[in-house]
Amino acid sequence: MKEIVIISGKGGTGKTSITASFAVLAGKDVVVADCDVDAADMHILLQPENKESHDFFSGELALIDQDACIQCGKCDDVCRFDAIDVTDGIYTVDEISCEGCGYCSKVCPTEAITNESLNVGKWHIADTRLNQPFVHAKLGIGADNSGKLVAQVKNIAKEVAEENKKPYVIVDGSPGVGCPVVSSLSGAHFVVLVTEPSVSGIHDLKRVYELVKKFHIKAGCIINKSDINLDKTDEILEFLRSENITHLANLPYDENFTKAMTERKTIVEYGDSNSNSEIKEVINSSWNKIKNILN
Amino acid sequence: MKIAIASGKGGTGKTTLSTNLASYLAESRKVVLTDLDVEEPNSGLFLKSELFFSEDKYKMIPEWNKVDCTLCGECQDNCNYHAVIQVVDTIMVFPELCHSCFACSELCPTNSLPMIPQKMGELQHFKTKNFDFIESRLIIGEEQAVPLIKQTLDYVDSQFDKDVVKIYDSPPGTSCPVIEATKDADFIILITEPTPFGLNDVILAIDTMKELKKDFAIVINRFGIGNDDIIKYCEENKIDIIAKIPNQRAAAELYSKGELMYPKIPEVKAELEKIVKYLESQVL
């Protein structure tokens, strides 16, 4: 079983549209995982039906028992996150600032502080409208630990793939280079970098690839909206050559991506058999290139 | 006055709005723009500026000093993040998991885990022709954006008076980095695009701002593509849409080159004027 992760550094370059297109092309061969757990969108295109749902507990939150609290202030002294609020001599925990380190509870002389496990979100095993296994999740508002939820979604997706003897897991990652992205890269066999020929697209591609290199994962790149700025597209191609990244495809700037999305379809399913035929062909050939590299 | 630009979904125009709004406002007011998307900071790519000041930013992590250590194991028990682990007769520290809570260090009976600074990123302060610009960037491989965002906000607070208009370009998403970037703001502008993805993610962002009890309004970018669902949603939920930046290939081309839009596209300037009028009526 091979795991393919699609990331971009910069948001809005077309990761999810392309990942969902790969999922449609791969048909029965895949388990799909949406690891952009704080702004998940793939369900819009793949319209899954949840088969099972689970709460996800991660991290802790301090809670002060007012009856036991003697207002000594030791918790406030040790908290590095400004998470202890003191109003009129009453000590309470600011839930948004508390990082659940538990230091306060360890220094409280009356054991007035307990740590509650936090329900930070939900994860689901579903079937897409094409009857493919789909694992996705939703992080609670403002919750911490998105990296851990990403790891959970990936692990479940891999288990489902093993059980059902699926050769590929396709993972839609999140923007950035921080903890959710690090989690989504861990254990991957191939990374697809989706970029666009703009100053920010290139800047973010270079940063996220620096991260990919630390994991020693092979990478390929799709340049979306490649005709928006041909000089920048050349600059990206030069970067791909210098880093030995496989150039998978150039996709044109095409509002059919958005039109397909508003019909809750992927671009490879949109329109009649002749329209977008070039885009469909390019995405299909990218998917075949990835399979060839992996096998 | 602190105004944060956020979105939920990435790539909807946070940086475009932040840089254009800051430049436009700076024609008549004192402005500082801060890029808080420390994982992928982009605002600086759109500004001509000179470096004024820079400094490395550190987080504190424990370092094992084995001389007096009795291997009692308390540090491991006291760390809720599994960042300190005892393996046979060695204490191992995993800095990328450490939240700098100091518990292992200060609760160690033999003071064998002193906290030392570790570089997590760099802050740079630039001067453009008529406003200040600050950005921080996280070192690649460092997982936690929040401590760097926090220190960047502290720097801005220490350098600028209350009456300076402070604009914050926030990270995408709805989790901890966005909370850190928006929780001290007086007003939040949520920028979205009129597509199903844009709508789904802006609703998450709206829920986040409600949870934080923040005043906010919506700007629609790439107006004209997609559908009207965002407008219906805002009408039903009584949320102000303060501007609609039209979808134009020319805008995408200017963006790709790293150029500001409002000096060249009059429709963008007209929408910025609407945003400024709205902000004047609410907070400025």
Coordinates of C-alpha atoms in Angstrom, one line a residue:
Chain A
M1 CA 0.0 0.0 0.0
K2 CA 1.4 3.4 -1.0
E3 CA 0.5 6.7 0.5
I4 CA 0.4 9.8 -1.6
V5 CA 0.1 13.2 0.1
I6 CA -1.0 16.4 -1.7
I7 CA 0.3 19.7 -0.2
S8 CA 1.1 23.2 -1.5
G9 CA 2.5 25.5 1.2
K10 CA 0.2 28.2 0.0
G11 CA -3.5 27.8 0.3
G12 CA -6.0 28.0 -2.6
T13 CA -3.7 26.6 -5.3
G14 CA -6.1 23.8 -6.1
K15 CA -5.0 21.0 -3.8
T16 CA -8.4 19.7 -3.0
S17 CA -9.8 19.9 -6.5
I18 CA -6.8 17.9 -7.8
T19 CA -6.9 15.4 -4.9
A20 CA -10.5 14.7 -5.5
S21 CA -9.9 14.3 -9.3
F22 CA -7.2 11.7 -8.5
A23 CA -9.7 10.0 -6.2
V24 CA -12.2 9.8 -9.0
L25 CA -9.6 8.5 -11.5
A26 CA -8.3 5.9 -9.1
G27 CA -11.8 4.5 -8.6
K28 CA -11.8 1.3 -6.6
D29 CA -8.0 1.4 -5.9
V30 CA -8.0 4.0 -3.2
V31 CA -8.8 5.1 0.3
V32 CA -9.2 8.8 0.4
A33 CA -8.2 10.8 3.6
D34 CA -8.9 14.5 4.1
C35 CA -6.2 15.7 6.4
D36 CA -7.0 19.4 6.2
V37 CA -8.9 19.0 9.5
D38 CA -9.4 22.6 10.3
A39 CA -10.9 23.6 7.0
A40 CA -11.9 20.4 5.3
D41 CA -13.5 20.7 1.9
M42 CA -13.2 17.4 0.1
H43 CA -16.6 16.2 1.3
I44 CA -18.2 18.9 -0.9
L45 CA -16.9 17.1 -4.0
L46 CA -17.0 13.5 -2.9
Q47 CA -20.3 13.7 -0.9
P48 CA -19.5 11.0 1.6
E49 CA -22.0 9.1 3.7
N50 CA -20.6 8.5 7.2
K51 CA -20.5 4.8 8.3
E52 CA -19.0 5.4 11.7
S53 CA -18.1 8.5 13.7
H54 CA -15.9 8.9 16.7
D55 CA -15.0 11.6 19.2
F56 CA -11.3 12.5 19.3
F57 CA -9.8 13.3 22.7
S58 CA -6.5 15.0 22.8
G59 CA -4.8 17.2 25.3
E60 CA -6.2 18.5 28.5
L61 CA -7.8 21.6 30.1
A62 CA -7.3 22.7 33.7
L63 CA -10.4 23.2 35.8
I64 CA -10.4 24.9 39.2
D65 CA -12.8 23.6 41.9
Q66 CA -13.9 26.9 43.6
D67 CA -14.8 25.1 46.8
A68 CA -11.3 23.8 47.3
C69 CA -9.4 26.9 45.9
I70 CA -7.8 29.0 48.7
Q71 CA -6.8 31.8 46.3
C72 CA -3.1 31.4 47.0
G73 CA -2.2 32.3 43.4
K74 CA 0.4 29.6 42.9
C75 CA -1.3 28.5 39.7
D76 CA -1.1 32.0 38.2
D77 CA 2.6 32.2 39.2
V78 CA 3.6 29.1 37.2
C79 CA 1.3 29.4 34.2
R80 CA 3.4 30.5 31.1
F81 CA 0.3 30.9 28.9
D82 CA -1.6 33.7 30.9
A83 CA -4.4 31.2 31.2
I84 CA -5.4 31.9 34.8
D85 CA -7.9 34.7 35.1
V86 CA -8.2 36.5 38.5
T87 CA -11.3 38.5 38.9
D88 CA -12.3 39.8 42.4
G89 CA -10.1 37.2 44.0
I90 CA -11.7 34.3 42.1
Y91 CA -9.3 32.1 40.0
T92 CA -10.6 30.7 36.8
V93 CA -9.0 29.1 33.7
D94 CA -9.2 30.9 30.3
E95 CA -10.1 27.9 28.1
I96 CA -8.7 29.5 25.0
S97 CA -5.3 30.2 26.4
C98 CA -4.8 27.0 28.5
E99 CA -2.5 24.6 26.7
G100 CA -3.1 21.8 29.1
C101 CA 0.4 21.4 30.4
G102 CA -0.9 20.5 33.9
Y103 CA 1.8 22.5 35.7
C104 CA -0.9 24.4 37.7
S105 CA -2.5 21.3 39.1
K106 CA 0.9 20.0 40.2
V107 CA 1.7 23.1 42.3
C108 CA -1.8 23.6 43.8
P109 CA -1.5 22.9 47.5
T110 CA -5.2 21.9 47.9
E111 CA -5.5 19.8 44.8
A112 CA -8.2 22.1 43.6
I113 CA -7.1 21.8 40.0
T114 CA -8.0 18.8 37.9
N115 CA -7.2 18.2 34.2
E116 CA -10.0 17.2 31.9
S117 CA -9.5 15.3 28.7
L118 CA -10.5 17.5 25.8
N119 CA -12.8 16.4 23.0
V120 CA -11.2 18.3 20.2
G121 CA -13.1 17.0 17.2
K122 CA -14.7 14.1 15.4
W123 CA -13.4 11.7 12.8
H124 CA -15.5 9.6 10.5
I125 CA -15.2 6.6 8.2
A126 CA -17.4 7.1 5.2
D127 CA -18.1 6.0 1.7
T128 CA -17.8 8.6 -1.1
R129 CA -20.6 8.9 -3.7
L130 CA -18.3 6.5 -5.8
N131 CA -18.3 4.0 -3.0
Q132 CA -14.7 4.6 -2.0
P133 CA -13.6 4.5 1.6
F134 CA -13.2 8.0 2.9
V135 CA -11.7 9.0 6.2
H136 CA -12.2 12.6 7.3
A137 CA -12.4 14.7 10.4
K138 CA -13.5 18.0 11.8
L139 CA -11.5 19.8 14.4
G140 CA -13.5 21.7 17.0
I141 CA -13.5 25.5 16.9
G142 CA -10.2 26.9 18.0
A143 CA -8.9 23.5 19.1
D144 CA -5.3 22.7 19.5
N145 CA -3.7 19.4 18.4
S146 CA -4.7 19.4 14.8
G147 CA -1.4 17.5 14.1
K148 CA -2.7 14.6 16.3
L149 CA -6.0 14.5 14.6
V150 CA -4.2 14.4 11.2
A151 CA -2.2 11.5 12.4
Q152 CA -5.3 9.7 13.5
V153 CA -7.1 10.2 10.2
K154 CA -4.0 8.9 8.4
N155 CA -3.7 5.9 10.6
I156 CA -7.3 4.9 10.2
A157 CA -7.1 5.4 6.4
K158 CA -4.1 3.1 6.3
E159 CA -5.9 0.5 8.4
V160 CA -8.9 0.6 6.1
A161 CA -6.6 0.3 3.1
E162 CA -4.9 -2.8 4.6
E163 CA -8.3 -4.4 5.4
N164 CA -9.7 -3.8 2.0
K165 CA -6.5 -4.5 0.1
K166 CA -6.5 -1.1 -1.5
P167 CA -3.1 -0.2 -3.2
Y168 CA -3.3 3.6 -2.6
V169 CA -4.1 6.0 0.1
I170 CA -4.6 9.6 -1.2
V171 CA -4.2 12.3 1.4
D172 CA -5.3 15.9 1.1
G173 CA -3.0 18.0 3.3
S174 CA -3.3 21.5 4.8
P175 CA -1.6 24.7 3.9
G176 CA 1.5 25.9 5.7
V177 CA 4.6 24.1 7.1
G178 CA 3.5 23.6 10.7
C179 CA 2.3 20.7 12.8
P180 CA -0.6 19.4 10.6
V181 CA 1.6 19.4 7.6
V182 CA 4.5 17.6 9.4
S183 CA 1.9 15.0 10.6
S184 CA 0.5 14.5 7.1
L185 CA 4.0 13.9 5.7
S186 CA 5.1 11.4 8.2
G187 CA 5.2 7.9 6.5
A188 CA 4.2 9.1 3.1
H189 CA 5.6 7.4 -0.1
F190 CA 5.1 10.3 -2.5
V191 CA 4.3 14.0 -2.2
V192 CA 2.4 16.0 -4.9
L193 CA 3.2 19.7 -4.6
V194 CA 0.4 21.8 -6.1
T195 CA 1.6 25.4 -6.9
E196 CA 0.8 28.4 -9.0
P197 CA 3.1 30.7 -10.9
S198 CA 3.0 33.7 -8.6
V199 CA 5.5 35.3 -6.3
S200 CA 3.7 33.7 -3.3
G201 CA 3.2 30.3 -5.0
I202 CA 6.9 30.0 -5.6
H203 CA 7.9 31.3 -2.2
D204 CA 5.6 28.9 -0.4
L205 CA 6.6 26.0 -2.7
K206 CA 10.2 26.4 -1.8
R207 CA 9.5 26.5 1.9
V208 CA 7.3 23.5 2.0
Y209 CA 9.8 21.5 -0.2
E210 CA 12.5 22.3 2.4
L211 CA 10.2 20.4 4.8
V212 CA 9.6 17.5 2.4
K213 CA 13.4 17.1 2.0
K214 CA 13.7 16.5 5.7
F215 CA 11.5 13.5 5.3
H216 CA 13.4 12.2 2.2
I217 CA 10.1 11.7 0.3
K218 CA 10.0 11.7 -3.5
A219 CA 8.0 14.6 -4.9
G220 CA 6.2 15.6 -8.0
C221 CA 4.7 19.0 -8.9
I222 CA 1.6 20.3 -10.6
I223 CA 1.7 23.9 -11.8
N224 CA -1.9 25.1 -11.7
K225 CA -3.0 28.2 -13.6
S226 CA 0.4 27.9 -15.4
D227 CA -0.6 30.4 -18.1
I228 CA -1.2 33.3 -15.7
N229 CA 2.5 34.1 -15.6
L230 CA 4.8 32.3 -18.0
D231 CA 8.0 33.7 -16.6
K232 CA 7.0 32.5 -13.1
T233 CA 6.1 29.1 -14.6
D234 CA 9.6 28.9 -16.1
E235 CA 11.1 29.8 -12.7
I236 CA 9.2 27.0 -11.1
L237 CA 10.3 24.5 -13.8
E238 CA 13.9 25.6 -13.2
F239 CA 13.4 25.0 -9.4
L240 CA 12.0 21.5 -10.1
R241 CA 14.9 20.6 -12.3
S242 CA 17.5 21.8 -9.7
E243 CA 15.8 19.9 -6.9
N244 CA 15.1 16.8 -9.0
I245 CA 11.3 17.0 -8.5
T246 CA 9.2 15.3 -11.2
H247 CA 7.2 17.8 -13.2
L248 CA 3.8 16.1 -13.4
A249 CA 1.7 18.7 -15.3
N250 CA 0.8 22.2 -16.2
L251 CA -2.8 23.1 -15.8
P252 CA -4.3 26.2 -17.4
Y253 CA -6.2 29.0 -15.6
D254 CA -9.8 27.7 -16.1
E255 CA -12.9 28.8 -14.4
N256 CA -14.4 25.4 -15.2
F257 CA -12.7 24.3 -12.0
T258 CA -15.1 26.6 -10.1
K259 CA -18.1 25.7 -12.2
A260 CA -17.5 22.0 -11.5
M261 CA -17.1 22.8 -7.8
T262 CA -20.5 24.6 -7.7
E263 CA -22.0 21.5 -9.2
R264 CA -20.2 19.5 -6.5
K265 CA -18.2 17.6 -9.1
T266 CA -14.5 17.2 -9.9
I267 CA -13.1 18.8 -13.0
V268 CA -12.6 15.3 -14.5
E269 CA -16.3 14.6 -14.3
Y270 CA -17.5 18.1 -15.4
G271 CA -19.2 18.8 -18.7
D272 CA -19.8 16.5 -21.6
S273 CA -17.1 14.1 -22.9
N274 CA -15.5 16.7 -25.2
S275 CA -15.3 19.8 -23.0
N276 CA -12.2 20.1 -20.7
S277 CA -10.8 17.1 -22.5
E278 CA -7.3 18.5 -22.4
I279 CA -7.5 19.1 -18.6
K280 CA -8.9 15.7 -18.0
E281 CA -6.1 14.1 -20.1
V282 CA -3.5 16.1 -18.2
I283 CA -4.8 15.1 -14.8
N284 CA -5.1 11.5 -15.9
S285 CA -1.6 11.4 -17.2
S286 CA -0.3 12.9 -13.9
W287 CA -2.0 10.2 -12.0
N288 CA -0.5 7.5 -14.3
K289 CA 3.0 9.1 -13.8
I290 CA 2.6 8.9 -10.0
K291 CA 1.5 5.3 -10.2
N292 CA 4.5 4.5 -12.4
I293 CA 6.9 6.2 -10.0
L294 CA 5.5 4.3 -7.1
N295 CA 5.5 0.8 -8.7
Chain B
M1 CA -6.7 50.0 16.6
K2 CA -6.2 46.4 15.6
I3 CA -7.7 44.9 12.4
A4 CA -7.1 41.3 11.6
I5 CA -7.7 39.9 8.1
A6 CA -8.6 36.2 8.2
S7 CA -10.4 33.6 6.1
G8 CA -10.7 30.0 7.0
K9 CA -9.8 28.8 3.5
G10 CA -6.3 29.5 2.2
G11 CA -5.8 31.4 -1.0
T12 CA -8.9 33.6 -0.8
G13 CA -7.1 36.9 -0.7
K14 CA -5.9 37.7 2.8
T15 CA -2.5 38.9 1.7
T16 CA -4.0 40.8 -1.2
L17 CA -6.4 42.6 1.0
S18 CA -3.9 43.2 3.8
T19 CA -1.2 44.7 1.6
N20 CA -3.6 46.8 -0.5
L21 CA -5.6 48.0 2.5
A22 CA -2.4 48.9 4.4
S23 CA -0.9 50.8 1.5
Y24 CA -4.2 52.6 0.8
L25 CA -4.8 53.6 4.4
A26 CA -1.2 54.7 4.8
E27 CA -2.0 57.5 2.3
S28 CA -4.0 59.2 5.0
R29 CA -3.1 57.6 8.3
K30 CA -0.2 56.1 10.3
V31 CA -0.3 52.3 9.6
V32 CA 1.7 49.2 10.5
L33 CA 1.1 45.9 8.7
T34 CA 2.1 42.7 10.4
D35 CA 2.3 39.3 8.6
L36 CA 1.3 36.7 11.2
D37 CA 1.2 33.8 8.7
V38 CA 4.6 32.8 10.1
E39 CA 4.5 29.4 8.3
E40 CA 4.2 31.0 4.9
P41 CA 4.6 34.8 5.1
N42 CA 3.8 36.5 1.8
S43 CA 2.9 40.1 2.4
G44 CA 6.5 41.2 2.0
L45 CA 6.5 40.0 -1.6
F46 CA 4.1 42.7 -2.5
L47 CA 5.9 45.6 -0.8
K48 CA 8.9 47.7 -1.6
S49 CA 10.7 48.2 1.7
E50 CA 14.0 48.5 3.5
L51 CA 15.0 46.4 6.4
F52 CA 15.0 48.5 9.6
F53 CA 15.5 45.9 12.3
S54 CA 15.7 42.2 12.7
E55 CA 16.1 39.7 15.5
D56 CA 16.0 36.0 16.1
K57 CA 13.2 34.7 18.1
Y58 CA 13.6 31.9 20.6
K59 CA 11.5 29.5 22.6
M60 CA 12.7 28.0 25.8
I61 CA 13.3 24.3 26.0
P62 CA 14.8 22.1 28.7
E63 CA 18.3 20.8 28.4
W64 CA 19.4 17.7 30.3
N65 CA 22.3 18.2 32.6
K66 CA 23.2 14.7 33.8
V67 CA 25.7 15.5 36.6
D68 CA 23.2 15.8 39.4
C69 CA 20.3 13.8 37.8
T70 CA 19.1 10.9 39.9
L71 CA 16.9 9.5 37.1
C72 CA 13.8 9.8 39.4
G73 CA 11.5 10.1 36.4
E74 CA 9.5 13.1 37.6
C75 CA 10.3 15.1 34.5
Q76 CA 8.7 12.5 32.3
D77 CA 5.7 12.3 34.5
N78 CA 5.4 16.1 34.6
C79 CA 5.5 16.6 30.8
N80 CA 2.0 16.3 29.3
Y81 CA 3.4 16.5 25.7
H82 CA 5.8 13.6 25.8
A83 CA 8.6 16.0 25.0
V84 CA 10.8 14.6 27.9
I85 CA 11.3 10.9 28.0
Q86 CA 13.5 8.7 30.1
V87 CA 15.2 5.9 28.2
V88 CA 17.1 3.6 30.5
D89 CA 19.7 6.0 32.0
T90 CA 19.2 8.9 29.6
I91 CA 16.7 11.8 29.6
M92 CA 15.8 12.6 26.0
V93 CA 14.2 16.0 25.1
F94 CA 12.1 16.4 21.9
P95 CA 12.2 20.2 21.4
E96 CA 9.5 20.1 18.6
L97 CA 7.0 18.7 21.0
C98 CA 7.9 21.1 23.9
H99 CA 5.3 23.9 24.7
S100 CA 7.8 25.7 27.0
C101 CA 5.6 25.3 30.1
F102 CA 8.7 25.0 32.4
A103 CA 7.1 22.2 34.5
C104 CA 9.8 19.6 33.9
S105 CA 12.5 22.2 34.6
E106 CA 11.1 23.9 37.7
L107 CA 9.7 20.7 39.3
C108 CA 13.0 18.8 38.9
P109 CA 14.3 18.1 42.4
T110 CA 17.9 18.4 41.4
N111 CA 17.6 21.2 38.8
S112 CA 18.9 19.0 36.1
L113 CA 16.7 20.4 33.3
P114 CA 17.6 24.1 33.0
M115 CA 15.7 25.9 30.3
I116 CA 17.7 27.2 27.4
P117 CA 16.7 29.3 24.4
Q118 CA 16.3 27.6 21.0
K119 CA 15.8 29.6 17.8
M120 CA 12.3 29.1 16.3
G121 CA 12.2 31.9 13.8
E122 CA 13.2 35.4 12.8
L123 CA 11.3 38.7 13.1
Q124 CA 12.0 41.5 10.6
H125 CA 10.8 45.1 10.7
F126 CA 10.8 47.0 7.4
K127 CA 10.0 50.5 6.4
T128 CA 8.1 51.1 3.2
K129 CA 7.6 54.6 1.7
N130 CA 4.8 55.5 4.1
F131 CA 4.2 52.6 6.5
D132 CA 5.9 50.1 8.7
F133 CA 5.8 46.4 7.9
I134 CA 6.7 43.5 10.2
E135 CA 7.0 39.8 9.4
S136 CA 8.1 36.7 11.3
R137 CA 9.0 33.5 9.7
L138 CA 9.2 30.1 11.4
I139 CA 12.2 27.9 10.8
I140 CA 11.3 24.9 8.6
G141 CA 10.8 21.8 10.8
E142 CA 9.6 23.9 13.7
E143 CA 6.0 22.8 14.2
Q144 CA 4.4 25.4 16.5
A145 CA 3.5 28.7 15.1
V146 CA 1.7 30.1 18.2
P147 CA 4.8 31.1 20.3
L148 CA 6.3 33.0 17.3
I149 CA 2.9 34.7 16.6
K150 CA 2.7 35.7 20.3
Q151 CA 6.2 37.2 20.3
T152 CA 5.5 39.1 17.1
L153 CA 2.3 40.6 18.6
D154 CA 4.3 41.6 21.7
Y155 CA 6.9 43.3 19.5
V156 CA 4.2 45.3 17.6
D157 CA 2.6 46.4 20.9
S158 CA 5.9 47.6 22.2
Q159 CA 6.8 49.6 19.1
F160 CA 3.6 51.4 18.2
D161 CA 1.1 53.6 20.0
K162 CA -2.5 52.7 20.4
D163 CA -3.7 55.2 17.8
V164 CA -1.7 53.6 15.0
V165 CA -3.8 51.5 12.7
K166 CA -2.5 48.0 13.0
I167 CA -3.4 45.5 10.3
Y168 CA -2.7 41.8 10.8
D169 CA -2.5 39.3 7.9
S170 CA -3.6 36.1 9.7
P171 CA -2.8 32.4 8.9
P172 CA -5.4 30.2 7.2
G173 CA -7.5 27.7 9.0
T174 CA -9.5 27.8 12.3
S175 CA -7.1 26.3 14.8
C176 CA -4.7 27.6 17.3
P177 CA -2.5 29.9 15.1
V178 CA -5.6 31.8 13.9
I179 CA -6.9 32.1 17.4
E180 CA -3.6 33.6 18.5
A181 CA -3.5 36.0 15.6
T182 CA -7.1 37.3 16.1
K183 CA -7.8 37.1 19.8
D184 CA -6.5 40.6 20.6
A185 CA -7.9 42.3 17.5
D186 CA -10.7 45.0 17.7
F187 CA -12.2 44.0 14.4
I188 CA -11.9 41.0 12.0
I189 CA -12.4 41.1 8.3
L190 CA -13.1 37.7 6.9
I191 CA -12.3 37.4 3.2
T192 CA -13.8 34.6 1.2
E193 CA -14.6 33.6 -2.4
P194 CA -18.1 32.9 -3.6
T195 CA -17.6 29.1 -4.1
P196 CA -18.7 26.1 -2.2
F197 CA -15.2 25.7 -0.6
G198 CA -15.1 29.4 0.2
L199 CA -18.5 29.3 1.9
N200 CA -17.8 26.1 3.8
D201 CA -14.6 27.5 5.3
V202 CA -15.9 31.0 5.9
I203 CA -18.7 29.6 8.0
L204 CA -16.1 27.8 10.1
A205 CA -14.3 31.1 10.4
I206 CA -17.5 32.9 11.4
D207 CA -18.2 30.3 14.1
T208 CA -14.7 30.8 15.4
M209 CA -15.1 34.6 15.6
K210 CA -18.5 34.2 17.3
E211 CA -16.8 31.8 19.8
L212 CA -14.1 34.5 20.4
K213 CA -16.9 37.1 20.7
K214 CA -15.3 39.2 18.0
D215 CA -16.9 41.9 15.8
F216 CA -16.4 40.9 12.1
A217 CA -17.6 41.5 8.6
I218 CA -17.2 39.8 5.2
V219 CA -15.3 40.8 2.1
I220 CA -16.0 38.7 -1.0
N221 CA -13.0 38.3 -3.3
R222 CA -13.2 37.0 -6.9
F223 CA -16.8 38.2 -7.0
G224 CA -18.6 36.9 -10.1
I225 CA -17.3 33.4 -10.1
G226 CA -19.2 30.6 -8.3
N227 CA -22.6 31.4 -7.0
D228 CA -24.6 33.6 -4.6
D229 CA -24.8 31.3 -1.7
I230 CA -22.5 33.4 0.5
I231 CA -24.7 36.4 -0.1
K232 CA -27.8 34.5 0.9
Y233 CA -26.0 33.1 4.0
C234 CA -24.9 36.6 5.1
E235 CA -28.4 37.9 4.6
E236 CA -30.0 35.1 6.6
N237 CA -27.5 35.5 9.4
K238 CA -27.4 39.3 9.4
I239 CA -23.7 39.5 8.6
D240 CA -22.4 42.6 6.8
I241 CA -20.7 42.2 3.4
I242 CA -18.6 45.3 3.2
A243 CA -17.0 44.9 -0.3
K244 CA -17.0 42.7 -3.3
I245 CA -13.7 42.6 -5.2
P246 CA -14.5 41.6 -8.8
N247 CA -13.0 38.5 -10.4
Q248 CA -10.6 39.6 -13.1
R249 CA -7.8 37.8 -14.8
A250 CA -5.9 41.1 -14.7
A251 CA -6.0 40.9 -10.8
A252 CA -4.6 37.4 -10.9
E253 CA -1.8 38.5 -13.2
L254 CA -0.9 41.5 -11.1
Y255 CA -0.9 39.2 -8.0
S256 CA 1.4 36.7 -9.8
K257 CA 4.0 39.4 -10.3
G258 CA 3.8 40.6 -6.7
E259 CA 2.1 44.0 -7.5
L260 CA -0.5 45.9 -5.6
M261 CA -3.9 46.0 -7.3
Y262 CA -5.6 49.2 -6.4
P263 CA -3.2 51.6 -8.1
K264 CA -4.0 49.8 -11.4
I265 CA -7.5 48.5 -11.1
P266 CA -10.0 51.3 -10.3
E267 CA -12.7 48.8 -9.2
V268 CA -10.4 47.4 -6.5
K269 CA -9.7 51.0 -5.3
A270 CA -13.5 51.6 -5.1
E271 CA -14.0 48.5 -3.0
L272 CA -11.1 49.5 -0.7
E273 CA -12.9 52.9 -0.2
K274 CA -16.0 51.0 0.9
I275 CA -14.0 49.0 3.4
V276 CA -12.4 52.1 4.9
K277 CA -15.8 53.9 5.2
Y278 CA -17.2 50.8 6.9
L279 CA -14.2 50.6 9.3
E280 CA -14.5 54.4 10.0
S281 CA -18.2 53.9 11.0
Q282 CA -17.3 50.9 13.2
V283 CA -13.9 51.2 14.7
L284 CA -11.4 53.7 13.2

